[in-house]
XYZ file of C-alpha atoms in Angstrom:
441
model
C -126.965 -5.128 109.841
C -128.105 -5.097 105.375
C -132.089 -4.527 104.767
C -133.010 -8.012 102.482
C -133.870 -7.519 98.956
C -137.974 -7.101 98.626
C -139.534 -8.915 96.418
C -139.644 -5.718 94.831
C -135.800 -5.451 94.277
C -136.862 -1.356 95.105
C -138.072 -1.391 99.246
C -135.743 -2.661 102.108
C -138.060 -5.422 103.923
C -140.323 -3.693 106.729
C -140.662 -0.178 103.503
C -144.188 0.235 102.705
C -144.114 -1.447 99.204
C -145.306 0.570 96.554
C -148.979 -0.921 94.681
C -148.794 -0.191 91.511
C -146.970 -1.176 88.784
C -144.290 0.769 87.149
C -143.131 1.087 83.395
C -140.264 -1.069 83.709
C -142.974 -3.537 85.815
C -145.024 -3.418 82.463
C -141.865 -4.524 80.513
C -140.942 -7.594 82.360
C -144.674 -8.732 81.824
C -144.207 -8.103 78.631
C -141.030 -9.858 77.495
C -141.691 -12.874 80.730
C -145.222 -13.942 78.384
C -143.493 -14.240 74.624
C -142.566 -18.186 75.879
C -145.319 -19.323 76.970
C -146.996 -17.474 74.351
C -145.426 -18.890 71.692
C -145.749 -22.669 73.595
C -149.070 -22.429 73.342
C -148.926 -20.561 69.823
C -147.026 -24.483 68.482
C -148.825 -26.296 70.456
C -152.431 -25.464 68.882
C -150.718 -25.746 64.953
C -149.084 -28.279 65.257
C -152.431 -30.408 66.873
C -154.797 -29.182 64.154
C -151.687 -29.796 61.339
C -151.292 -32.829 62.630
C -153.060 -34.819 59.648
C -150.867 -33.018 57.321
C -147.947 -33.763 58.977
C -148.710 -36.906 59.265
C -149.225 -36.960 55.386
C -145.600 -35.265 54.323
C -143.722 -37.214 57.411
C -144.155 -40.191 56.231
C -144.588 -42.612 53.257
C -148.082 -42.495 51.681
C -148.401 -46.718 51.746
C -148.589 -46.478 56.194
C -152.391 -46.435 56.853
C -153.879 -42.907 57.520
C -154.301 -44.015 61.295
C -151.204 -45.004 61.461
C -149.365 -42.435 60.408
C -151.652 -40.055 62.482
C -150.543 -41.743 65.377
C -147.099 -41.476 64.641
C -146.880 -37.895 64.544
C -148.912 -37.088 67.819
C -146.577 -39.439 68.937
C -144.102 -37.499 68.459
C -145.806 -34.809 69.244
C -146.123 -36.428 73.414
C -142.469 -36.624 73.150
C -141.361 -32.818 73.501
C -144.145 -33.559 76.828
C -141.976 -36.452 78.326
C -138.378 -35.048 77.569
C -140.534 -31.713 79.208
C -139.904 -33.261 83.206
C -136.304 -33.435 82.257
C -135.159 -30.664 80.986
C -137.363 -28.319 83.063
C -135.084 -29.551 85.699
C -131.332 -28.751 83.905
C -132.283 -25.552 82.918
C -133.755 -24.485 86.215
C -130.775 -25.437 87.459
C -128.792 -24.012 85.886
C -131.246 -20.353 86.136
C -130.535 -21.225 90.890
C -126.885 -21.488 89.506
C -125.855 -18.643 87.329
C -129.097 -17.178 86.817
C -132.901 -16.244 85.625
C -132.157 -14.373 82.850
C -129.521 -16.419 81.361
C -131.866 -19.030 81.483
C -134.313 -16.956 80.544
C -133.042 -16.165 77.038
C -132.089 -19.648 76.045
C -135.580 -21.365 77.068
C -136.599 -18.941 73.871
C -134.046 -20.433 71.785
C -134.438 -23.631 71.338
C -138.440 -23.101 71.783
C -138.626 -20.593 68.855
C -135.385 -22.223 66.762
C -136.779 -25.776 66.082
C -140.121 -23.695 65.369
C -139.045 -22.469 62.715
C -136.284 -25.488 61.438
C -140.436 -27.748 61.841
C -141.346 -24.474 58.701
C -138.481 -25.899 56.691
C -138.206 -29.651 57.002
C -137.733 -31.475 53.839
C -140.769 -34.370 54.022
C -140.699 -38.003 52.899
C -140.757 -37.718 49.261
C -137.707 -35.647 49.199
C -135.369 -36.844 52.394
C -136.808 -40.226 53.417
C -137.255 -41.516 56.953
C -134.617 -38.503 58.135
C -137.302 -36.566 57.713
C -139.897 -37.513 60.677
C -136.706 -38.527 62.663
C -135.978 -34.632 62.170
C -139.161 -33.315 63.162
C -139.126 -35.650 66.298
C -135.534 -34.014 67.222
C -136.647 -30.115 66.700
C -140.244 -31.980 69.598
C -136.839 -33.130 71.742
C -135.224 -29.467 71.766
C -138.671 -27.969 72.204
C -139.820 -29.888 74.996
C -136.210 -29.655 76.816
C -137.058 -25.746 76.388
C -140.377 -25.368 77.189
C -140.104 -27.982 81.105
C -137.625 -25.056 81.347
C -139.726 -22.454 79.693
C -142.265 -21.710 81.977
C -140.425 -21.780 86.160
C -138.026 -19.591 84.945
C -140.449 -17.045 83.055
C -143.128 -16.757 86.772
C -140.354 -16.353 89.044
C -138.399 -14.109 86.834
C -141.985 -12.340 87.266
C -142.266 -12.750 90.911
C -138.362 -11.009 91.382
C -139.188 -8.410 89.184
C -142.755 -7.098 90.577
C -143.980 -5.306 93.762
C -145.623 -7.794 96.208
C -148.697 -6.475 96.424
C -149.653 -6.809 93.108
C -148.041 -10.694 92.644
C -151.772 -12.359 91.616
C -152.036 -10.312 88.690
C -148.980 -10.182 87.628
C -148.741 -13.792 87.311
C -152.386 -13.133 85.830
C -150.616 -11.717 82.748
C -148.949 -15.243 82.109
C -151.925 -17.154 82.256
C -152.942 -14.661 80.492
C -150.296 -14.594 77.431
C -150.569 -18.808 77.453
C -154.665 -17.981 76.716
C -153.711 -15.440 73.608
C -151.349 -17.764 72.583
C -154.014 -20.226 71.616
C -155.439 -17.816 69.744
C -153.163 -16.510 67.755
C -152.348 -19.843 66.699
C -156.125 -20.271 65.684
C -156.022 -16.967 63.688
C -152.972 -18.032 62.357
C -154.570 -21.315 61.067
C -157.643 -19.326 60.245
C -155.238 -17.043 58.115
C -153.561 -19.641 56.451
C -156.519 -21.420 55.176
C -157.363 -18.217 53.564
C -154.258 -17.604 52.002
C -154.271 -21.728 50.412
C -156.267 -24.235 49.206
C -156.353 -27.631 49.389
C -153.163 -28.330 47.743
C -151.889 -25.696 48.100
C -151.581 -26.364 52.773
C -150.439 -29.507 51.115
C -147.226 -28.891 50.204
C -146.512 -25.665 51.434
C -149.159 -23.941 52.962
C -148.771 -25.619 56.206
C -144.869 -24.534 56.564
C -146.762 -20.676 56.935
C -147.541 -21.290 60.661
C -144.301 -23.065 62.088
C -142.053 -20.408 60.293
C -143.811 -17.304 61.379
C -143.944 -18.410 64.734
C -140.372 -19.793 64.943
C -139.691 -16.120 63.879
C -141.709 -14.700 66.564
C -139.924 -16.317 69.081
C -136.650 -15.617 68.052
C -136.499 -11.393 67.389
C -139.253 -12.274 71.406
C -135.230 -13.676 72.779
C -133.484 -11.037 70.713
C -135.866 -8.041 72.967
C -134.849 -10.190 76.030
C -131.456 -9.617 76.192
C -131.988 -5.970 76.501
C -134.120 -6.594 80.379
C -131.871 -6.779 84.093
C -130.966 -9.483 85.976
C -133.733 -10.266 88.824
C -133.272 -8.403 92.750
C -132.637 -11.408 94.635
C -130.608 -13.413 92.476
C -128.196 -9.625 92.139
C -128.862 -10.164 96.550
C -127.753 -13.928 96.089
C -124.388 -13.591 93.588
C -123.466 -10.030 96.035
C -123.619 -12.948 98.664
C -122.531 -16.127 97.275
C -125.885 -18.165 97.983
C -126.380 -19.329 94.835
C -122.029 -20.539 93.864
C -122.579 -22.755 97.504
C -126.021 -24.599 97.149
C -126.667 -27.790 94.913
C -130.578 -27.013 94.070
C -132.202 -30.781 94.065
C -130.229 -31.221 97.358
C -131.392 -29.111 99.182
C -134.593 -29.168 97.507
C -135.877 -32.271 98.994
C -133.050 -32.446 102.077
C -135.272 -28.504 103.265
C -137.984 -28.278 101.875
C -140.036 -31.537 101.238
C -143.483 -30.680 102.728
C -142.819 -27.746 100.047
C -142.894 -30.175 97.356
C -145.615 -32.454 97.649
C -147.616 -28.957 97.796
C -146.357 -27.909 95.029
C -147.212 -31.031 93.255
C -150.407 -30.459 94.215
C -151.153 -27.690 93.296
C -149.854 -27.986 90.284
C -152.651 -31.371 90.064
C -154.731 -29.371 90.193
C -154.402 -26.832 87.458
C -153.575 -29.722 85.206
C -157.307 -31.853 85.626
C -158.621 -28.912 85.183
C -157.697 -27.134 82.192
C -157.539 -30.720 80.216
C -160.190 -32.693 81.673
C -162.335 -29.369 82.032
C -160.783 -27.591 79.049
C -159.542 -29.027 76.369
C -161.045 -33.246 76.419
C -165.036 -32.067 76.038
C -163.961 -30.678 72.608
C -163.015 -34.043 71.958
C -165.358 -35.473 73.610
C -168.517 -33.283 72.197
C -168.183 -34.382 68.809
C -166.942 -38.349 69.168
C -169.455 -39.289 71.294
C -172.550 -36.851 72.230
C -172.421 -35.955 68.335
C -172.570 -32.150 68.158
C -171.325 -30.301 65.133
C -168.249 -29.099 64.582
C -168.485 -25.767 64.074
C -170.973 -25.642 67.140
C -168.137 -26.775 69.826
C -166.120 -24.856 68.023
C -167.942 -21.106 68.434
C -168.309 -22.593 72.376
C -164.655 -23.579 72.711
C -163.823 -18.964 71.852
C -166.177 -18.184 74.127
C -164.136 -20.084 77.227
C -161.229 -18.875 75.623
C -161.649 -15.490 75.785
C -163.682 -16.300 78.721
C -160.289 -17.811 80.621
C -158.763 -14.728 79.474
C -160.229 -12.115 81.279
C -160.594 -14.944 84.620
C -156.834 -15.112 84.687
C -156.989 -11.180 84.629
C -159.585 -10.549 87.173
C -158.527 -13.507 89.444
C -155.670 -12.278 89.494
C -156.692 -8.142 90.618
C -159.004 -9.853 92.903
C -156.356 -12.309 94.720
C -154.353 -9.311 94.985
C -157.105 -7.260 97.033
C -158.878 -10.266 99.283
C -156.127 -12.949 99.680
C -155.487 -15.983 98.041
C -158.335 -18.578 99.866
C -161.613 -16.038 99.277
C -160.867 -16.127 95.656
C -159.828 -19.428 94.932
C -162.241 -20.764 96.928
C -164.879 -18.276 94.265
C -163.436 -19.414 91.578
C -163.017 -22.519 91.932
C -166.909 -22.845 93.429
C -168.092 -21.375 90.176
C -166.115 -23.507 87.387
C -167.514 -26.578 89.162
C -170.950 -25.054 88.455
C -169.941 -24.169 85.172
C -168.743 -27.870 85.452
C -172.330 -28.992 86.607
C -174.537 -27.303 83.830
C -172.713 -26.995 80.808
C -171.474 -31.577 80.981
C -174.430 -33.072 83.356
C -176.590 -32.545 79.906
C -174.700 -31.031 77.648
C -177.335 -28.997 74.434
C -175.489 -27.774 71.724
C -177.122 -24.005 72.273
C -176.361 -23.258 75.471
C -173.104 -24.726 75.682
C -170.679 -22.120 74.909
C -172.981 -20.341 78.214
C -172.052 -22.594 80.887
C -168.377 -23.554 79.638
C -167.518 -19.386 79.027
C -168.448 -20.015 83.171
C -166.480 -22.834 82.984
C -163.454 -20.505 81.343
C -164.169 -17.610 83.293
C -163.364 -19.178 86.254
C -161.414 -21.380 85.546
C -159.015 -18.389 85.935
C -158.029 -19.091 89.519
C -155.549 -23.110 87.766
C -153.042 -19.716 86.681
C -153.812 -17.882 91.090
C -152.193 -21.702 92.127
C -148.822 -20.775 90.534
C -149.011 -17.939 93.137
C -147.778 -20.756 95.743
C -145.290 -22.491 94.156
C -143.400 -18.743 93.320
C -144.107 -18.443 97.065
C -143.259 -22.079 98.661
C -139.563 -21.611 98.281
C -136.535 -20.125 98.989
C -134.827 -17.819 96.400
C -131.373 -20.292 95.914
C -133.995 -23.300 94.687
C -137.274 -21.699 94.090
C -136.390 -22.414 89.945
C -135.748 -25.826 90.227
C -138.419 -26.573 92.634
C -141.033 -24.233 90.415
C -139.782 -26.792 87.496
C -139.283 -30.093 89.444
C -143.339 -29.735 91.094
C -145.205 -28.136 87.181
C -143.947 -30.133 84.488
C -143.723 -33.762 86.378
C -147.756 -32.263 86.973
C -148.141 -31.460 83.858
C -147.300 -35.312 82.201
C -148.125 -37.224 84.682
C -151.369 -35.362 85.505
C -152.523 -33.466 81.786
C -150.798 -36.386 80.447
C -152.812 -39.397 80.987
C -155.983 -38.026 82.084
C -157.282 -37.320 79.055
C -157.117 -41.232 78.073
C -157.726 -41.981 81.449
C -161.318 -39.597 80.752
C -161.806 -41.151 77.130
C -162.754 -44.610 78.759
C -164.154 -43.470 82.722
C -166.619 -41.535 80.558
C -167.578 -44.110 77.775
C -169.105 -46.029 80.441
C -169.545 -43.459 83.293
C -171.091 -40.552 81.762
C -171.102 -37.823 84.905
C -167.369 -38.986 85.849
C -167.205 -35.682 82.805
C -168.679 -33.365 85.774
C -167.078 -35.558 89.077
C -163.711 -35.568 88.065
C -163.136 -31.657 87.016
C -164.425 -31.619 90.309
C -162.022 -33.725 92.369
C -159.201 -31.353 91.298
C -161.329 -27.893 91.982
C -161.781 -29.589 95.645
C -157.912 -30.159 95.941
C -157.202 -26.684 95.130
C -159.670 -25.867 97.105
C -158.316 -27.802 100.327
C -154.836 -27.297 99.012
C -154.891 -23.227 99.282
C -154.865 -23.096 102.908
C -152.514 -25.667 104.229
C -150.210 -23.683 101.561
C -149.897 -20.624 103.659
C -148.613 -22.738 106.555
C -145.443 -22.751 104.205
C -145.404 -19.213 101.922
C -141.964 -17.737 102.092
C -140.931 -14.484 101.716
C -139.648 -13.707 98.496
C -136.460 -11.579 99.703
C -133.236 -13.172 100.605
C -132.767 -13.880 104.676
C -129.679 -12.091 105.686
C -127.531 -13.240 109.312
C -128.426 -10.788 111.487
């Protein structure tokens, strides 16, 4: 009987798995995280440059608030197509290979980002300008839907299983790093151009830089190898014989529900505790903008540390104790920070929230271990993107309505998602799958 291919692709099942990451593993981690960094970089620059985009992409006679609403609607359209794009690309990833889709998704993200920086304005092209902007966002959204599921699977099927938590943590850290790079890109652009220059040409620079970075990253990805797990599937012709979506619902429906819940906790905590307060503290409570942004930077840096530290602890102590500990730390930080918000101590409490929220990246371990290899990318794409679209898309709107009448909702809504994470983690252990391809006797 032949031996199964392990997660590391190095030793057979039952052999002692290596506990260290080698140079090839770090190379895989570096190239796998580039797409996530670009996604969050693009998120930051689009949101912050939305007022300028609304001014240059729509007619001046339209009220400013309506132009802004139309611009944000175009931005949101990218998230609406994300589940569809993710499902299509992920099924191809399960059928044709992780590596092939790994290159496609990054190109489909980077090329539209570059194109946004080169688009004509409304004054130059009329109504064609916002239509082209919409087309770029739709392409980005579809690609983003396939990028994370492919990247996290690519990492999981390459690295040693004993280092899976830390390795997936690097992907979460890349999201945070992309956010920081976006902020610095905007600061640098603002220092280079005055207000009138930003409206005429300066706004293009961050998009062009991001697009070039993404295209260069996609070229670098050409040199990575297919995962050992998919190579084994290809040898046994498992991939060609399986219809991923049908197989997923027929054989692993409980795993789909568990991963929907796990992904919802990630989207819920990030939206309710890390993103929504940025606007709420300024608009509803009147906190100075510089105070909020300074505290946000502390929170973001703490999140970067929390994702890496939490991932390393996860490998050493296991899912349940570490996710529970980090979840409780997040809840304590939320209660201390938002029950009675104080601008003088905001940065310290929010930093604790950010560090503890590193558990949201740990929840991705549940996704990669819940599905068998032949439907792994499809299962992750379906559950992650659907939760992001529904919870991540609707929760800020819901909180904007609820918190106005129930201020403690700023505390209890994210704490509710933390409780869900603590409950679903031990349940997921019952359905955890081996990372390798099972062999018949």
